[in-house]
Short mmCIF file of C-alpha atoms in Angstrom, two decimals:
data_model
loop_
_atom_site.label_atom_id
_atom_site.label_comp_id
_atom_site.label_asym_id
_atom_site.label_seq_id
_atom_site.Cartn_x
_atom_site.Cartn_y
_atom_site.Cartn_z
CA MET D 1 -52.13 -89.38 -117.76
CA LYS D 2 -51.55 -89.60 -113.95
CA LEU D 3 -51.63 -92.93 -112.12
CA LEU D 4 -51.66 -93.65 -108.42
CA VAL D 5 -48.90 -96.09 -108.11
CA VAL D 6 -48.02 -98.31 -105.15
CA SER D 7 -44.46 -99.79 -105.32
CA ASP D 8 -42.07 -101.41 -102.93
CA GLU D 9 -38.90 -99.78 -101.91
CA ARG D 10 -37.02 -101.16 -104.92
CA GLY D 11 -39.48 -99.71 -107.51
CA ARG D 12 -41.38 -102.79 -108.20
CA ILE D 13 -44.89 -102.00 -108.95
CA ILE D 14 -47.59 -103.51 -106.73
CA SER D 15 -50.60 -101.84 -108.15
CA LEU D 16 -51.66 -99.14 -110.69
CA SER D 17 -54.81 -97.07 -110.47
CA VAL D 18 -56.65 -94.65 -112.78
CA PRO D 19 -58.66 -92.71 -110.27
CA GLY D 20 -62.40 -93.32 -110.20
CA ASP D 21 -65.01 -90.83 -111.34
CA VAL D 22 -66.00 -88.93 -108.16
CA SER D 23 -68.85 -87.36 -110.20
CA GLY D 24 -70.41 -90.71 -111.09
CA ILE D 25 -73.36 -92.40 -109.73
CA SER D 26 -71.50 -94.22 -106.90
CA GLY D 27 -71.39 -90.97 -104.89
CA ILE D 28 -67.82 -91.70 -103.82
CA GLY D 29 -65.99 -88.57 -103.29
CA LYS D 30 -62.45 -89.94 -102.97
CA ALA D 31 -60.64 -93.39 -102.52
CA GLY D 32 -57.31 -94.85 -101.99
CA VAL D 33 -55.19 -97.68 -100.72
CA LEU D 34 -53.59 -98.01 -97.26
CA PRO D 35 -50.01 -98.99 -98.10
CA LYS D 36 -48.10 -101.84 -96.11
CA SER D 37 -44.91 -101.35 -94.34
CA GLY D 38 -42.20 -100.91 -96.99
CA GLN D 39 -44.70 -99.67 -99.82
CA LEU D 40 -44.61 -96.42 -101.22
CA ILE D 41 -47.56 -94.51 -102.94
CA HIS D 42 -46.85 -92.05 -105.77
CA THR D 43 -48.95 -90.16 -108.19
CA LEU D 44 -46.96 -90.30 -111.38
CA ASP D 45 -47.03 -89.50 -115.08
CA VAL D 46 -47.17 -92.43 -117.54
CA PRO D 47 -44.23 -91.82 -119.75
CA PRO D 48 -45.40 -90.26 -123.17
CA GLU D 49 -44.43 -93.41 -125.12
CA PHE D 50 -46.61 -95.49 -122.86
CA GLU D 51 -49.50 -93.27 -123.04
CA LYS D 52 -51.73 -95.56 -125.26
CA HIS D 53 -50.73 -98.80 -123.68
CA PRO D 54 -53.18 -100.85 -121.75
CA LEU D 55 -53.00 -100.49 -118.04
CA LEU D 56 -52.11 -104.08 -117.37
CA GLU D 57 -49.34 -103.85 -119.71
CA LEU D 58 -48.00 -100.80 -117.92
CA HIS D 59 -48.16 -102.84 -114.76
CA ARG D 60 -45.79 -105.35 -116.40
CA VAL D 61 -43.26 -103.14 -118.24
CA LEU D 62 -42.85 -100.11 -115.85
CA ARG D 63 -40.97 -99.62 -112.77
CA VAL D 64 -40.61 -96.70 -110.34
CA ASP D 65 -37.33 -95.06 -110.59
CA GLY D 66 -36.14 -92.48 -107.79
CA VAL D 67 -37.51 -91.54 -104.66
CA GLY D 68 -39.77 -88.72 -103.35
CA ALA D 69 -40.20 -85.64 -105.59
CA LYS D 70 -37.79 -87.47 -108.11
CA ALA D 71 -39.77 -90.60 -108.56
CA ARG D 72 -40.86 -91.25 -111.92
CA LEU D 73 -42.23 -94.31 -114.01
CA VAL D 74 -39.66 -95.74 -116.34
CA SER D 75 -39.51 -98.69 -118.68
CA LEU D 76 -38.10 -101.85 -117.27
CA GLU D 77 -35.34 -101.59 -119.92
CA LYS D 78 -34.15 -98.32 -118.49
CA PHE D 79 -34.51 -99.18 -114.87
CA THR D 80 -31.30 -98.24 -113.24
CA GLU D 81 -31.20 -101.10 -110.73
CA THR D 82 -30.64 -103.60 -113.60
CA PHE D 83 -30.20 -106.50 -111.16
CA LEU D 84 -33.77 -105.95 -109.95
CA LYS D 85 -35.38 -105.95 -113.42
CA GLY D 86 -36.96 -109.26 -112.82
CA GLY D 87 -40.65 -109.20 -111.61
CA MET W 1 -55.48 -129.44 -93.91
CA ASP W 2 -59.09 -129.57 -94.82
CA THR W 3 -60.47 -132.49 -96.72
CA ALA W 4 -62.14 -129.92 -98.81
CA GLN W 5 -63.73 -131.10 -102.09
CA ASN W 6 -64.41 -128.37 -104.62
CA PHE W 7 -67.58 -128.89 -106.47
CA GLY W 8 -69.38 -126.51 -108.86
CA PHE W 9 -72.53 -126.12 -110.88
CA VAL W 10 -73.70 -124.05 -113.65
CA VAL W 11 -76.26 -121.41 -112.14
CA GLU W 12 -78.98 -120.22 -114.27
CA ARG W 13 -80.91 -117.27 -113.09
CA ARG W 14 -84.69 -117.20 -113.64
CA TYR W 15 -85.60 -114.24 -111.48
CA PRO W 16 -83.87 -110.83 -111.24
CA LEU W 17 -84.01 -110.73 -107.48
CA ALA W 18 -82.65 -113.07 -104.89
CA TRP W 19 -82.07 -116.66 -105.94
CA SER W 20 -81.52 -119.88 -104.18
CA PHE W 21 -79.44 -122.59 -105.38
CA GLY W 22 -78.94 -126.30 -104.58
CA ALA W 23 -79.03 -128.34 -101.52
CA ASN W 24 -75.73 -129.23 -99.99
CA THR W 25 -74.37 -130.97 -96.83
CA LEU W 26 -71.20 -130.49 -94.94
CA ASN W 27 -69.52 -132.39 -92.17
CA PRO W 28 -69.03 -130.58 -88.93
CA GLY W 29 -65.57 -128.82 -88.88
CA GLU W 30 -65.26 -129.06 -92.55
CA SER W 31 -64.57 -126.21 -95.03
CA GLN W 32 -65.09 -126.12 -98.80
CA ARG W 33 -64.26 -123.62 -101.32
CA TRP W 34 -67.17 -123.47 -103.84
CA TRP W 35 -67.22 -121.95 -107.15
CA LEU W 36 -70.52 -120.66 -109.04
CA TRP W 37 -70.40 -120.03 -112.66
CA TRP W 38 -72.56 -117.54 -114.76
CA ASN W 39 -72.89 -117.51 -118.58
CA GLY W 40 -71.78 -113.89 -119.02
CA TYR W 41 -71.40 -111.26 -116.36
CA PRO W 42 -74.26 -111.18 -113.92
CA GLY W 43 -73.10 -108.10 -112.06
CA LEU W 44 -72.02 -108.04 -108.43
CA GLU W 45 -73.42 -111.07 -106.89
CA VAL W 46 -73.83 -111.08 -103.23
CA ILE W 47 -73.77 -114.69 -102.21
CA GLY W 48 -74.52 -116.33 -98.71
CA VAL W 49 -76.15 -119.45 -97.38
CA ALA W 50 -79.43 -120.42 -96.03
CA PRO W 51 -79.00 -123.35 -93.60
CA SER W 52 -82.00 -125.63 -93.47
CA ASP W 53 -81.05 -126.72 -90.11
CA PRO W 54 -81.61 -124.02 -87.41
CA ALA W 55 -79.27 -125.62 -85.01
CA SER W 56 -76.04 -125.44 -87.49
CA GLU W 57 -74.00 -122.32 -88.11
CA ILE W 58 -72.52 -122.24 -91.55
CA GLN W 59 -69.94 -119.55 -92.18
CA TYR W 60 -69.43 -118.20 -95.54
CA ARG W 61 -66.24 -116.03 -96.22
CA THR W 62 -63.70 -114.90 -98.58
CA PRO W 63 -65.78 -113.99 -101.57
CA GLY W 64 -63.84 -113.92 -105.02
CA MET W 65 -64.45 -113.28 -108.56
CA GLN W 66 -62.78 -114.25 -111.79
CA ALA W 67 -63.65 -113.25 -115.33
CA ASN W 68 -63.22 -116.17 -117.84
CA SER W 69 -61.79 -115.80 -121.30
CA ASP W 70 -65.11 -117.04 -122.85
CA GLY W 71 -67.04 -114.03 -121.27
CA SER W 72 -68.42 -116.26 -118.36
CA THR W 73 -67.99 -115.34 -114.68
CA THR W 74 -67.06 -117.36 -111.76
CA TYR W 75 -67.75 -116.29 -108.18
CA PHE W 76 -66.19 -118.17 -105.27
CA LEU W 77 -67.01 -118.63 -101.69
CA THR W 78 -65.70 -120.64 -98.67
CA ILE W 79 -68.31 -122.46 -96.54
CA THR W 80 -67.40 -123.77 -93.23
CA ASN W 81 -69.67 -125.91 -90.87
CA THR W 82 -68.83 -124.69 -87.48
CA GLY W 83 -71.54 -126.84 -85.87
CA GLY W 84 -71.16 -130.22 -84.29
CA SER W 85 -73.33 -132.06 -86.69
CA VAL W 86 -73.77 -132.43 -90.43
CA ALA W 87 -75.42 -129.29 -91.73
CA GLN W 88 -77.62 -128.85 -94.78
CA TYR W 89 -77.77 -125.60 -96.56
CA ALA W 90 -78.51 -123.85 -99.88
CA PHE W 91 -76.60 -121.03 -101.62
CA THR W 92 -78.66 -117.73 -101.86
CA GLY W 93 -77.84 -114.43 -103.30
CA GLY W 94 -78.71 -111.54 -105.46
CA THR W 95 -77.51 -108.55 -107.33
CA GLY W 96 -78.68 -105.08 -108.17
CA PRO W 97 -78.02 -101.96 -110.18
CA ALA W 98 -74.46 -101.05 -109.29
CA TRP W 99 -71.90 -98.31 -109.65
CA THR W 100 -68.25 -99.05 -110.78
CA PHE W 101 -65.33 -96.99 -109.70
CA GLY W 102 -61.66 -96.89 -110.89
CA ASP W 103 -59.54 -98.89 -113.04
CA ASN W 104 -56.66 -100.68 -111.10
CA THR W 105 -54.15 -103.36 -111.24
CA LEU W 106 -52.81 -105.59 -108.61
CA GLY W 107 -49.73 -107.84 -108.69
CA ALA W 108 -49.94 -111.57 -108.33
CA GLY W 109 -50.29 -112.67 -104.77
CA GLU W 110 -50.49 -109.06 -103.51
CA SER W 111 -53.13 -107.60 -101.09
CA GLN W 112 -54.28 -104.16 -100.44
CA ARG W 113 -56.72 -102.43 -98.12
CA TRP W 114 -58.79 -99.76 -99.88
CA TRP W 115 -60.87 -96.89 -98.47
CA PHE W 116 -63.71 -95.17 -100.05
CA TRP W 117 -65.12 -92.03 -98.79
CA TRP W 118 -68.65 -90.55 -99.25
CA PRO W 119 -69.48 -86.83 -98.24
CA GLY W 120 -72.26 -88.23 -96.23
CA TYR W 121 -73.72 -91.46 -95.19
CA PRO W 122 -74.52 -93.36 -98.46
CA GLY W 123 -76.16 -96.35 -96.72
CA VAL W 124 -74.97 -99.89 -96.46
CA GLU W 125 -72.68 -100.03 -99.36
CA ILE W 126 -71.86 -103.68 -100.57
CA ILE W 127 -68.51 -103.43 -102.44
CA GLY W 128 -66.72 -106.12 -104.50
CA VAL W 129 -64.56 -106.27 -107.71
CA GLN W 130 -65.11 -107.00 -111.29
CA CYS W 131 -62.08 -108.48 -112.89
CA ILE W 132 -61.19 -107.30 -116.28
CA THR W 133 -58.16 -109.65 -116.87
CA THR W 134 -59.37 -113.10 -117.52
CA GLY W 135 -58.13 -116.10 -115.71
CA GLY W 136 -57.29 -114.07 -112.60
CA GLU W 137 -59.10 -114.22 -109.33
CA ILE W 138 -59.45 -111.43 -106.85
CA ASP W 139 -60.94 -112.23 -103.30
CA TYR W 140 -62.47 -109.25 -101.44
CA VAL W 141 -62.75 -109.43 -97.50
CA MET W 142 -63.03 -107.65 -94.29
CA PRO W 143 -65.52 -104.89 -95.21
CA GLY W 144 -65.40 -101.93 -92.73
CA MET W 145 -67.11 -98.82 -92.22
CA GLN W 146 -66.16 -95.46 -90.37
CA SER W 147 -68.39 -92.55 -89.50
CA ASN W 148 -66.46 -89.39 -89.62
CA ALA W 149 -66.97 -86.36 -87.40
CA ASP W 150 -68.02 -84.08 -90.37
CA GLY W 151 -70.68 -86.41 -91.23
CA SER W 152 -68.82 -88.20 -94.03
CA ALA W 153 -68.42 -92.02 -94.24
CA THR W 154 -65.50 -94.20 -95.14
CA TYR W 155 -65.72 -97.67 -96.18
CA TYR W 156 -62.98 -100.24 -96.37
CA LEU W 157 -62.23 -103.42 -98.22
CA THR W 158 -59.22 -105.78 -98.42
CA ILE W 159 -58.58 -107.27 -101.85
CA THR W 160 -56.16 -110.03 -102.67
CA ASN W 161 -54.97 -111.19 -106.13
CA VAL W 162 -54.69 -114.89 -105.45
CA SER W 163 -53.64 -115.53 -109.02
CA PRO W 164 -50.09 -115.86 -110.53
CA ILE W 165 -50.56 -113.12 -112.79
CA PRO W 166 -51.28 -109.43 -112.45
CA VAL W 167 -55.01 -108.61 -112.64
CA GLU W 168 -56.85 -105.58 -113.79
CA TYR W 169 -60.15 -104.94 -112.11
CA ARG W 170 -62.47 -102.23 -111.08
CA PHE W 171 -64.55 -101.68 -107.88
CA ILE W 172 -68.24 -102.31 -108.19
CA GLY W 173 -70.96 -101.79 -105.48
CA PHE W 174 -74.45 -100.87 -104.43
CA ALA W 175 -76.23 -99.46 -101.40
CA ILE W 176 -78.76 -101.94 -100.09
CA CYS W 177 -80.43 -99.71 -97.66
#
């Protein structure tokens, strides 16, 4: 499952989004968030071991590791910047 | 700092369309943050005020929504009497068949400005949020609209999680005309 992820430059998750249904009754064709200075937007895969976890739990237990094309969602426990593991 | 007092009452809807609730006064220059509670989820409530004194301007801003752990719903609204004399007003509002869009989370204390694109002009879209996480409040402000050169339309909304916890929510809305 892919999520729209907004993070700060240290990988802390600001928000997660499951894309809305663009074929639904709303008529919305697309939507997104305007990032603030210092925030990054990614479209990232949920790690397989977390696929069935609720969205809010993912927000709490995951971080973004890496930048650009190498960015990925990782468990807080595996986050390389260990001194930044705190929320 | 405002000498704001927070009062709230249980709202019971008798009619499916617009409702009016209460009769309140407010000193000139004062602001109050009100909460209005529904037993269950009433849908996206669009809430305003109906001043009874034509000489007084009552501003209403910063709507917010909170889902409660017992299944009830609380809406919030900040009221300000910008006039020079005591004002009296009632709350008024309504809801309607709505669409929902997306499934999102927002960190505690965070704000985001969202955009929503329609391939044509959908009418005046009223957009709010429905919180899924209980106990968290999200405020939604600064609606905006942009007409694009290709005939499409973009709506905007700023949301803020004013809670100390991350909140899961979805967008909800309807076109009123």
